[in-house]
XYZ file of C-alpha atoms in Angstrom:
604
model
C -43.456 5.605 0.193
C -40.312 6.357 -2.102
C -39.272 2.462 -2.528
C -43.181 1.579 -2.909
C -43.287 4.347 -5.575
C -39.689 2.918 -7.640
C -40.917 -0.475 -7.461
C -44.198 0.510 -8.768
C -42.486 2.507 -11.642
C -40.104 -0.764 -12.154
C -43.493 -2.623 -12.402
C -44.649 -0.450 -15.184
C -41.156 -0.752 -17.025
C -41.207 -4.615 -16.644
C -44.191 -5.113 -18.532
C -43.910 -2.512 -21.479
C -40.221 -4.976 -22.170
C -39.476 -7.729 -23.669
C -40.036 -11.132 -22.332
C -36.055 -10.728 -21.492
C -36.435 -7.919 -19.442
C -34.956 -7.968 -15.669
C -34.594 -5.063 -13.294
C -31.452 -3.660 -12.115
C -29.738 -6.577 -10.376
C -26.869 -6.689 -8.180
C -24.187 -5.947 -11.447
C -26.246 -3.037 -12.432
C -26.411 -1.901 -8.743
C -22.570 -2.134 -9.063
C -22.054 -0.437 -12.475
C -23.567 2.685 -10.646
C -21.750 1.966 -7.394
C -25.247 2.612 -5.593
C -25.198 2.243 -2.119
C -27.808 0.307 -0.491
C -27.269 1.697 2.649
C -27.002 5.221 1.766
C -29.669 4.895 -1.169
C -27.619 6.554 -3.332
C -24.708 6.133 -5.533
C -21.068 6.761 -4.196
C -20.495 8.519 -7.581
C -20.594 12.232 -6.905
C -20.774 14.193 -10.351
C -24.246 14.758 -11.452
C -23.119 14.390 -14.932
C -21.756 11.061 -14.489
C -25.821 10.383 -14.994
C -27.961 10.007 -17.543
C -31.052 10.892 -15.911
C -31.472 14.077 -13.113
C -32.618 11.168 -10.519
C -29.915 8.570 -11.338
C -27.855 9.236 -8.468
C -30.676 7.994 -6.231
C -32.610 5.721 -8.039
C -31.321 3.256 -10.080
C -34.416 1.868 -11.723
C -34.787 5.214 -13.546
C -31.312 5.568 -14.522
C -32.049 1.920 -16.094
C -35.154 3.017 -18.284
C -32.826 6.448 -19.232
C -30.036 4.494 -20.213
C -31.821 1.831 -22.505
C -33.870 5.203 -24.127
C -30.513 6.952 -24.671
C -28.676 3.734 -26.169
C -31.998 2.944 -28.435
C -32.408 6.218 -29.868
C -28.429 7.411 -30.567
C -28.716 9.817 -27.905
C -24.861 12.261 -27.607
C -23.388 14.448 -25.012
C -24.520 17.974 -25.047
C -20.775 18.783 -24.674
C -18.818 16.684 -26.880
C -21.239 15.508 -29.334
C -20.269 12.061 -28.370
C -22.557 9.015 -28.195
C -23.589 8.183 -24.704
C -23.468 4.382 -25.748
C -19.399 5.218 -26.267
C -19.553 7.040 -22.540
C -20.827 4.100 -20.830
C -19.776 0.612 -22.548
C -20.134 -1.335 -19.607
C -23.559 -0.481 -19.264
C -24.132 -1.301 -23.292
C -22.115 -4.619 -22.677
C -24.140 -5.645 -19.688
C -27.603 -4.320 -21.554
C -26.350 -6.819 -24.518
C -27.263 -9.732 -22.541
C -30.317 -8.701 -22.367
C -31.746 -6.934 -24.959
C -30.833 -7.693 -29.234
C -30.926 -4.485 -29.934
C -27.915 -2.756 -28.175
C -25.655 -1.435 -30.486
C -22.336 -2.890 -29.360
C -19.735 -0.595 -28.033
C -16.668 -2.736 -29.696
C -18.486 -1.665 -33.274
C -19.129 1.874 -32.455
C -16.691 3.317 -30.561
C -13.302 3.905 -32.050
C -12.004 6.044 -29.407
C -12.634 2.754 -26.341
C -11.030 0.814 -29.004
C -8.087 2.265 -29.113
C -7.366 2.408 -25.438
C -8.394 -0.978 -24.578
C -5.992 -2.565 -27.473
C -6.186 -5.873 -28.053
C -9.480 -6.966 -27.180
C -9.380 -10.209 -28.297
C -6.519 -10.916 -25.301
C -7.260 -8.717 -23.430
C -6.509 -9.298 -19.366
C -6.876 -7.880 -16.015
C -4.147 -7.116 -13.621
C -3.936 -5.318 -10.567
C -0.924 -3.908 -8.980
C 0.331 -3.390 -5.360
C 2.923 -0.611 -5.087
C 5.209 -1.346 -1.946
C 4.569 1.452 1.114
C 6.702 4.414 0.556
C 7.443 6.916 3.581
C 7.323 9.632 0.843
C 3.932 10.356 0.976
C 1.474 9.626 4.048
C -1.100 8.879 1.264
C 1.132 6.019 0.540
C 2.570 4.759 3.746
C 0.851 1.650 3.342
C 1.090 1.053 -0.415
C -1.152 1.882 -3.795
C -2.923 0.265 -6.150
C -3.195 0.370 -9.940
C -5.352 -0.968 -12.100
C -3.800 -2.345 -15.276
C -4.790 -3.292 -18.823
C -3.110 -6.521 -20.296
C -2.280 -7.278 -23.810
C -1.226 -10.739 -25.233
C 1.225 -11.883 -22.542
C 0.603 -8.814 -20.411
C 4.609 -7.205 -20.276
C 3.775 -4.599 -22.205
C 4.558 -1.550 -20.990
C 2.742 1.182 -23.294
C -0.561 -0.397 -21.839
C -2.815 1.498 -20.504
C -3.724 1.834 -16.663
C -5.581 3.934 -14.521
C -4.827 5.340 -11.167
C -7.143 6.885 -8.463
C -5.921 9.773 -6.585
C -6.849 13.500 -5.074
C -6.683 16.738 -6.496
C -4.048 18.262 -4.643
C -2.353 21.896 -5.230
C 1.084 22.030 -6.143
C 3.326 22.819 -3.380
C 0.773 21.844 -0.775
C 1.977 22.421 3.027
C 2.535 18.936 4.320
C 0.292 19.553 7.632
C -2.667 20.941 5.385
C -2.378 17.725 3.048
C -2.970 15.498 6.147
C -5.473 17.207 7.793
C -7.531 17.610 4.456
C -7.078 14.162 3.591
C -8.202 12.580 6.631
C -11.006 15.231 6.431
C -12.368 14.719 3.041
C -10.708 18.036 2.131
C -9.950 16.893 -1.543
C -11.844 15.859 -4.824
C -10.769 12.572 -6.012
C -10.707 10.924 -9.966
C -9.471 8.303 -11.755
C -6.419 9.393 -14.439
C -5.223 7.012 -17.190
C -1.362 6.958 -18.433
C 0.296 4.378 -20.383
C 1.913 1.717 -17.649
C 5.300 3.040 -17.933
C 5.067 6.139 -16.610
C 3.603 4.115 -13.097
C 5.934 1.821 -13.258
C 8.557 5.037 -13.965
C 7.256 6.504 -10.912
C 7.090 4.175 -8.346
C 9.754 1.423 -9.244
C 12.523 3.604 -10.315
C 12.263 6.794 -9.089
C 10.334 5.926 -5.806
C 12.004 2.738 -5.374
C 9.268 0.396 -4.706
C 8.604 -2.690 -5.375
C 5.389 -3.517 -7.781
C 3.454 -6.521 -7.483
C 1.103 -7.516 -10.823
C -1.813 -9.916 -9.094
C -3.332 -10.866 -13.286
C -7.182 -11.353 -12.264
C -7.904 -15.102 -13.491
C -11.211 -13.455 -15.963
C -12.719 -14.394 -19.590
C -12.423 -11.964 -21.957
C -16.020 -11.341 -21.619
C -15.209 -10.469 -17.975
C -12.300 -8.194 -18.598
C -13.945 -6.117 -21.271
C -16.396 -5.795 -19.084
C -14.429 -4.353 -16.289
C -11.989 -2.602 -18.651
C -15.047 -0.700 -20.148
C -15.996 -0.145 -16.584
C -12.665 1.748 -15.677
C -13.496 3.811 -18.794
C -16.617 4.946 -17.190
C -14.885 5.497 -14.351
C -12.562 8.241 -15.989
C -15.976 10.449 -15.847
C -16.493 10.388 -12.252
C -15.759 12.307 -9.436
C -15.376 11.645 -5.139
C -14.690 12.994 -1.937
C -11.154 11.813 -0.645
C -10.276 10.516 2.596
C -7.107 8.994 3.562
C -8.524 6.018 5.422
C -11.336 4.642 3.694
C -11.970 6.079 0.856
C -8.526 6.059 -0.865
C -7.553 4.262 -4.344
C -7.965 0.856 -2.546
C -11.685 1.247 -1.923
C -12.405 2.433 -5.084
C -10.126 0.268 -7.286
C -12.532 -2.961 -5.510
C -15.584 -1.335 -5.994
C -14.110 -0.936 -9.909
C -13.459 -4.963 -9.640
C -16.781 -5.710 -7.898
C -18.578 -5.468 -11.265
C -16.847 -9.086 -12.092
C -15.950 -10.535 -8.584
C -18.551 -12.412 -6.913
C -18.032 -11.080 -3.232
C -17.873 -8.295 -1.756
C -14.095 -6.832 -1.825
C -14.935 -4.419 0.667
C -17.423 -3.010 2.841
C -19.297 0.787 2.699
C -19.096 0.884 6.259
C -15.328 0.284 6.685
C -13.502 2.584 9.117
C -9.856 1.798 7.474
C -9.689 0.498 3.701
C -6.043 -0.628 3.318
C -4.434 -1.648 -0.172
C -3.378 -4.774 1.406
C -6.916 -5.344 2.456
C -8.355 -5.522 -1.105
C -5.429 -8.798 -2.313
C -6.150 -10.469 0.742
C -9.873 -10.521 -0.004
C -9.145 -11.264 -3.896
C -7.077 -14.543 -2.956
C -10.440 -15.823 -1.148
C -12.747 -14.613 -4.042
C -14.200 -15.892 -7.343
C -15.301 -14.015 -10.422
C -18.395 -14.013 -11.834
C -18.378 -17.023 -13.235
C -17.066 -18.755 -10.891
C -13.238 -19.122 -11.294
C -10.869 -18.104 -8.297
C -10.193 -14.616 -8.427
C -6.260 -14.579 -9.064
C -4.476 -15.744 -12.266
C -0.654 -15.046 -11.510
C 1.345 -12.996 -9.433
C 4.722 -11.494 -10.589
C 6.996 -8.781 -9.044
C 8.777 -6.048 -10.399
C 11.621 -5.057 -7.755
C 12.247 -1.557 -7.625
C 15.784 -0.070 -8.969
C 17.366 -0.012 -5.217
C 16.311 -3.545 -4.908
C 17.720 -5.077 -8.306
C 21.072 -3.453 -6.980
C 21.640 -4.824 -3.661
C 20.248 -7.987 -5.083
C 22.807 -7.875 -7.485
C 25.721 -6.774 -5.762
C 24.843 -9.815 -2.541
C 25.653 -12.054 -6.127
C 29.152 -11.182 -5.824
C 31.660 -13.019 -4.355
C 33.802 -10.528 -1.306
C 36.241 -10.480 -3.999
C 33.889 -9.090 -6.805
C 32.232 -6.632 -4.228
C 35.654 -5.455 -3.030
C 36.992 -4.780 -6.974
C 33.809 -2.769 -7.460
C 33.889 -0.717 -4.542
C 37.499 0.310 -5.841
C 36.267 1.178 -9.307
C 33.255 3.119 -8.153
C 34.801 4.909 -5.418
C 37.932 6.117 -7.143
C 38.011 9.735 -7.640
C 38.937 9.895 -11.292
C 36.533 7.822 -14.119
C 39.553 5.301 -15.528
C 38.054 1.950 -15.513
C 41.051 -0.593 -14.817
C 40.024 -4.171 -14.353
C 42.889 -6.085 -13.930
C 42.740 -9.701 -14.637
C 39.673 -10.478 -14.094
C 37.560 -12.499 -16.871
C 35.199 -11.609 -18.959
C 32.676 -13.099 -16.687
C 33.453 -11.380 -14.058
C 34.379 -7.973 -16.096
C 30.113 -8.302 -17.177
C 29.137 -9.470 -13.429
C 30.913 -6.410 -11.771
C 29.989 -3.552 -15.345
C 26.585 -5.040 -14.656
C 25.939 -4.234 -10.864
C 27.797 -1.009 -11.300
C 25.478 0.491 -13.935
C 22.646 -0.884 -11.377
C 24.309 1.107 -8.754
C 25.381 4.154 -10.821
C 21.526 4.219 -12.092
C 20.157 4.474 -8.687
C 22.564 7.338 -7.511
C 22.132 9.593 -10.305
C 18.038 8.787 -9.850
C 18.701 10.216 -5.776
C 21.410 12.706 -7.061
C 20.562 13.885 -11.037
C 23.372 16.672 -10.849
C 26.279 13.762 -9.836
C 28.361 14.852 -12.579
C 31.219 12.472 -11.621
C 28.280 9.471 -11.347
C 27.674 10.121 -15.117
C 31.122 9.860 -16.007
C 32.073 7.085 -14.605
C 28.142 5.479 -15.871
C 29.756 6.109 -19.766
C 32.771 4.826 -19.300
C 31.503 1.665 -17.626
C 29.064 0.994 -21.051
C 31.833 2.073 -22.897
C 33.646 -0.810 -21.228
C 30.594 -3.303 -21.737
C 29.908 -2.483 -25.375
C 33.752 -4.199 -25.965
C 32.918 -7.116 -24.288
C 30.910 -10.308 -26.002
C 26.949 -10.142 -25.282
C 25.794 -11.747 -22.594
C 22.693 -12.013 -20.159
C 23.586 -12.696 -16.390
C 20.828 -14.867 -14.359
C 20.704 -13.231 -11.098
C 17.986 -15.504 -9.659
C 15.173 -13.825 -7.825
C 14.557 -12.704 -3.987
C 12.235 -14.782 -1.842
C 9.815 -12.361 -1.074
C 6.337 -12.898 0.843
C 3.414 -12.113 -1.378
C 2.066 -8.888 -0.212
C -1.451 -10.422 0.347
C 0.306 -13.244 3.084
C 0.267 -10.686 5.865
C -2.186 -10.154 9.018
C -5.498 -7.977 8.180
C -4.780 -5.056 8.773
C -6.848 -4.156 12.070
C -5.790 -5.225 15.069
C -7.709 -5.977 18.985
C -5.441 -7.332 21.402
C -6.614 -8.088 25.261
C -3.702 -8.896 27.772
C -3.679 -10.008 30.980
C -0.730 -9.371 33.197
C 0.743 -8.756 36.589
C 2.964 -6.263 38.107
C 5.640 -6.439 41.275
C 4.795 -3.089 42.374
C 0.580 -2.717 41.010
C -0.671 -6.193 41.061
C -3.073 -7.404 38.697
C -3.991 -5.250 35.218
C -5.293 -6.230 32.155
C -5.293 -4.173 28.934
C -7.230 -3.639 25.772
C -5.966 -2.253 22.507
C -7.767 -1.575 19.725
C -5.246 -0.391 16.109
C -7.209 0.384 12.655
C -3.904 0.341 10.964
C -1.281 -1.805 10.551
C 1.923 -3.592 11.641
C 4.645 -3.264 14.101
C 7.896 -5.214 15.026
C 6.389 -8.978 15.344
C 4.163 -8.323 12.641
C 5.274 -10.639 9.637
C 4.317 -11.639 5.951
C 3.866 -9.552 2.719
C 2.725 -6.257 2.745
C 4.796 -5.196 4.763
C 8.169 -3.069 5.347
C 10.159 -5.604 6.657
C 11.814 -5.171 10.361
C 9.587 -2.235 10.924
C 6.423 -0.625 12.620
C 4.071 1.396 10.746
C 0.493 2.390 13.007
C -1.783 5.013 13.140
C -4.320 5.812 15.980
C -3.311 2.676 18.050
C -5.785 3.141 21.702
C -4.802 1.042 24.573
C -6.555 1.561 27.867
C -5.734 -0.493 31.309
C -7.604 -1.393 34.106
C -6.034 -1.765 37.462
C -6.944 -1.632 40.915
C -10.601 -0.217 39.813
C -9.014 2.112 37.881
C -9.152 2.244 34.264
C -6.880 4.526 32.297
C -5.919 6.003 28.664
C -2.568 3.771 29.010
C -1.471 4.782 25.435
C -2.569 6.755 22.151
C -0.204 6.386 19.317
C -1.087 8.937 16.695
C 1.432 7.739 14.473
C 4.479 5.097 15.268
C 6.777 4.577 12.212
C 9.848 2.762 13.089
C 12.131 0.746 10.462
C 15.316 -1.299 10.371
C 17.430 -0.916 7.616
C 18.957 -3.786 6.368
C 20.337 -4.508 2.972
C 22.596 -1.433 2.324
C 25.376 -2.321 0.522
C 27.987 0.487 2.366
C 28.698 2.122 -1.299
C 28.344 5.893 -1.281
C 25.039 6.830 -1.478
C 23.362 3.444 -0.025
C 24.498 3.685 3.771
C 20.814 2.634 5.108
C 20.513 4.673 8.280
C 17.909 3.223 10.705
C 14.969 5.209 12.269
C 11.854 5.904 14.031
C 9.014 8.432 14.537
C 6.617 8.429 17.503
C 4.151 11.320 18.432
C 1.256 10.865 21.039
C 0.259 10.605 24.952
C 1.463 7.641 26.898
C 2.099 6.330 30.659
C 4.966 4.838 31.906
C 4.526 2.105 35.062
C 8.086 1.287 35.321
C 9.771 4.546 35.246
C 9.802 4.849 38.992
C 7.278 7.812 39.031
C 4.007 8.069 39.743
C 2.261 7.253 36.393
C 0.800 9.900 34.280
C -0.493 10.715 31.333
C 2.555 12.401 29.268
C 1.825 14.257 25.188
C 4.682 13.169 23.541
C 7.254 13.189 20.379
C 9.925 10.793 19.996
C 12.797 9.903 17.382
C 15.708 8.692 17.064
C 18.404 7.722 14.377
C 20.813 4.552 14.369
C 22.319 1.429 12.576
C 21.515 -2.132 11.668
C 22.848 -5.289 11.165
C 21.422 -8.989 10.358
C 23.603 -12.103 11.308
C 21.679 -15.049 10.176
C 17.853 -15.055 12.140
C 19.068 -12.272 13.925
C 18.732 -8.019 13.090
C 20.831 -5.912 15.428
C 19.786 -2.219 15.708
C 22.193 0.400 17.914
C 20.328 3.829 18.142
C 20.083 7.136 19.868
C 16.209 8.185 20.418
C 15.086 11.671 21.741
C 11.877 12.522 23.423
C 9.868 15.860 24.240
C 7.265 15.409 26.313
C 4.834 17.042 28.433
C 6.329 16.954 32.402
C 5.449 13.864 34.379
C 5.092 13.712 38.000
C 8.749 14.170 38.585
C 8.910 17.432 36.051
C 10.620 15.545 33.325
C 10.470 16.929 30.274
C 13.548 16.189 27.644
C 14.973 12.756 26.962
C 18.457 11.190 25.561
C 17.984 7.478 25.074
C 20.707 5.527 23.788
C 19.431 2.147 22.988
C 20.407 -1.528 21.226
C 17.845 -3.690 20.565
C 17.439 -7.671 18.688
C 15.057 -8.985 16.697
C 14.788 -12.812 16.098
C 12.243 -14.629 13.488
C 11.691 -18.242 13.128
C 9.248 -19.498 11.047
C 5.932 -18.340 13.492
C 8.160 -17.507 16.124
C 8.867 -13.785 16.548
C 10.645 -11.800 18.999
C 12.247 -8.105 19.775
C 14.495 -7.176 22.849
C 15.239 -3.973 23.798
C 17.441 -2.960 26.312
C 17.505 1.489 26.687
C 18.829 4.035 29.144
C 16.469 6.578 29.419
C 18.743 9.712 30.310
C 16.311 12.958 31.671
C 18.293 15.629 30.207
C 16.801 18.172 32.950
C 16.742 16.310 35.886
C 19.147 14.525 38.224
C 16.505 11.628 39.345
C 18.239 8.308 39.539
C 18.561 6.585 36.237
C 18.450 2.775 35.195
C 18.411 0.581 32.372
C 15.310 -0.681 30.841
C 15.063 -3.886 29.575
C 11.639 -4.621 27.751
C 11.253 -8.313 25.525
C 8.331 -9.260 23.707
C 7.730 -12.406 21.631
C 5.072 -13.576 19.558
C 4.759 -17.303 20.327
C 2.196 -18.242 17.585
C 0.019 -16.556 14.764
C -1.213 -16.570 11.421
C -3.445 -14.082 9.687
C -6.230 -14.265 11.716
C -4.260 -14.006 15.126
C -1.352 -14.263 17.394
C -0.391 -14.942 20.716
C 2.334 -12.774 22.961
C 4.626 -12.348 26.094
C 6.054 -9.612 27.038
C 8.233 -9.162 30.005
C 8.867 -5.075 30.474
C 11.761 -4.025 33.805
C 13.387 -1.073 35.213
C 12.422 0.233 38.682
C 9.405 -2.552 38.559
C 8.288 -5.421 37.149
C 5.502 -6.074 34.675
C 4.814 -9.785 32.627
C 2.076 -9.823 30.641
C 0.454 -12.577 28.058
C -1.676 -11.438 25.035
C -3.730 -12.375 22.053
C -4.450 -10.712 19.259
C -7.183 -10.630 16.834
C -6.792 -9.368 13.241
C -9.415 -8.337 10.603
């Protein structure tokens, strides 16, 4: 009765327009963010709508719109016109109807923040995963405003985050934000302070994906994201986060779908993946040009791996001399720039880690005293080979195995992990050489018997490589692990154990190869044999070659309060073959038995 009664009320509104009149298509639907599903828009704030019934019913909110737009209607609160609080609705109306009043004329205020509309472009940008911030584990996403050649800095670009209380308890913050705990809203800041925030202080990379649009298209989305500074959401960690509703901000001028209502897990890395497949609204692929800002930590060791041993050997002596006297011998002036260069690189990321590093800013002025007597000069470092973050798996993962055990027989198993990589995993997007997962479910059936074979609440694991050995840049290696597991080749009866693990260790890369010697502890709930406390030294490989992936590692679980008979474990795992889509796996897993297994994996 409800949808009979809009469409008859569309009816009526059809025929009092002109002949140009259409109904609220699919880009109206989106400027509203209605739901189909729900029958409702995702936008939360009542006053984010011009009529009482907006929220619901979209055909009404049309009719209110082109009355408040026709006859100068203003806020009650701000005097301000509501043509100047929703552009992209005037913009989109202009198609349609002559007499629109055109935002670009009227509003001084829109003006002003969009800048240059006559070149004005569209980028989007992936911040790397930082372990900071669970919020962030597996990146963020900004949406950017573009002037002329799009480098400029004072820009401006909005981000989409929670309300959250200073000095909020880390446990609460979790739990809220996987519960919907928080109000969300988009903020807008000039582009520096982001790129501030997350390349220099947070050290993370930043990767600009410029959105291949007309300028008709990118005001149209730019006025959008001014809209969008008027609304309010609930928050949730997984799926509605700033990816979900940074796409649903593009989706007014993409042609598909970026992502789906109904998603269980909305990843950053999920919304570039689908943008290389789209187009835009016209019809153009989705993606202009990519270009990547490294983070401060980054442009260091990518600097000082420039340097001959030589180079690296003189600076290590200048910056880890205990008084601030400069001396550098003979070397050219070449080499005098190279090493004053990398040092201010280096000296910049310490004091950001360490502001109070008195002896840091010394020796920082007395290196540019050093440069400002030399000649000017720009050194080309060259750039990293990085994977584009949007190269990687989806992020979703359902593996089936099949396998066979000396001691059990038979078993096969069935995973199921929303979110994201671990150790074989490969691409962009990713931390390299490490594991990142939440909620990963793998159950096993066996002789009849099925059972909860593992439940990873959270398994973050990662190899640092790349540290240059200066003070302050050692690169320690580690890993977290907390949730309820069995063990078949333990020697004990299998059972299911609540767990914690971590551990703390060292890596090394020698051509294809990363080399990883650790200590890992483990508290667990007793097994069978009343073990409770673990010491596990362990040294592990991983090898990568082109598809070819593989990790060995080779532990000696030590129960701390029992004497039971110990023996090393030796578990290796390779991924044969894979691409986005899927991969293939073996895994060979021995200590008091036996267990081979061969997998495949589907991603999405």
């Amino acid at each position: 009765m409800a949808k009979l009664f809009t469409t008859l009320i569309f009816g009526i509104f059809i025929v009092t327009q002109p002949a140009l009149a259409i109904g609220p298509d699919e880009q109206w639907l989106r400027l509203l963010h209605f739901d189909p599903e729900a029958q409702k828009s995702e936008i939360e704030n009542p006053s984010f709508f011009i009529d009482p019934q907006g929220q619901i019913d979209p055909n009404v909110e049309l009719t209110a719109t082109l009355r408040a737009f026709r006859t100068q209607q203003r806020t009650t609160n701000s005097n301000e016109l509501l043509l100047c609080k929703y552009p992209a609705r005037a913009m989109y109306l202009r198609q349609l109807y002559q007499d629109i009043p055109d935002p670009l004329q009227t509003c001084p205020a829109l003006v002003q923040w969009l800048g240059d509309t006559q070149n004005l472009s569209i980028s989007v940008v992936y911040a790397d995963g930082y372990l900071g911030n669970p919020a962030s584990f597996y990146g963020h996403l900004l949406f950017k405003l573009n002037n002329g050649e799009g480098r400029d800095l004072l820009t401006n670009s909005l981000n989409f985050g929670a309300r959250v209380p200073d000095n909020e308890n880390p446990v609460v913050y979790i739990l809220r934000g996987l519960t919907g705990g928080y109000v969300a809203e988009y903020s807008s800041n000039h582009y520096y302070r982001y790129n501030l925030n997350y390349a220099e202080v947070e050290m993370r990379d930043l990767w600009d994906y410029r959105l291949n649009l007309s300028n008709s298209e990118a005001l149209l989305v730019a006025a959008h994201a001014w809209e969008m500074l008027f609304t309010e959401y609930t928050y949730y960690f997984t799926h509605r986060n700033c990816a979900y509703h940074i796409a649903k901000l593009l989706e007014v001028v993409i042609a598909e779908r970026l992502v789906a209502n109904s998603d269980p897990f909305v990843l950053p890395i999920s919304v570039f993946s689908a943008l290389a497949d789209a187009t835009t609204s016209t019809g153009e692929t989705a993606i202009a040009e990519i270009n990547r800002t490294p983070s401060r930590q980054a442009r260091f060791r990518h600097q000082f791996n420039q340097l001959s041993h030589d180079e690296q050997q003189q600076l290590r002596a200048i910056l880890s001399g205990e008084n601030t006297a400069v001396d550098f011998g003979t070397l050219s002036e070449e080499q005098q720039i190279r090493l004053i260069d990398v040092g201010l690189e280096y000296l910049n990321f310490i004091i950001t880690l360490e502001p109070q590093n008195v002896h840091a800013s010394r020796l920082k002025t007395e290196l540019q005293r050093s440069r400002i007597k030399l000649p000017p000069r720009l050194i080309d470092w060259g750039t990293e080979d990085k994977s584009l973050p949007h190269t990687s798996h989806h992020p979703t993962t359902v593996r089936a195995s099949l396998g066979y055990s000396d001691e059990q027989d038979a078993f096969a198993t069935l995973m199921l992990r929303p979110a994201f990589y671990d150790l074989l995993s490969s691409g962009g997007g990713i931390l390299p050489n490490s594991a990142l997962s939440m909620l990963a479910t793998e159950i096993r059936l066996q002789r009849d018997e099925i059972a909860l074979s593992s439940l990873e609440l959270l398994n973050i694991e990662t190899l640092t490589l790349g540290a240059t050995g200066l003070p302050g840049d050692r690169g320690y290696s580690w890993r977290l692990t907390l949730g309820n597991d069995r063990n078949y080749v333990n020697g004990v009866v299998p059972s299911n154990e609540f767990f914690v693990e971590s551990g703390l260790g060292k890596a090394a890369q020698w051509g294809n190869w990363v080399w990883l010697a650790q200590v890992d502890g483990r508290a667990q709930t007793p097994n069978a044999a009343g073990e409770r406390y673990y010491l596990t030294p362990k040294v592990s490989a991983l090898y990568e070659n082109g598809e070819f992936k593989a990790v060995c590692e080779f532990t000696y679980p030590i129960a701390v309060d029992s004497s039971n008979q110990r023996r090393l474990r030796t578990m290796c795992e390779a991924k044969l073959t894979g691409d986005r889509d899927y991969d293939m796996r073996l895994k060979i897993d021995n200590q008091f038995s036996t267990e081979v297994s061969l997998s495949m994996s589907l991603y999405f």
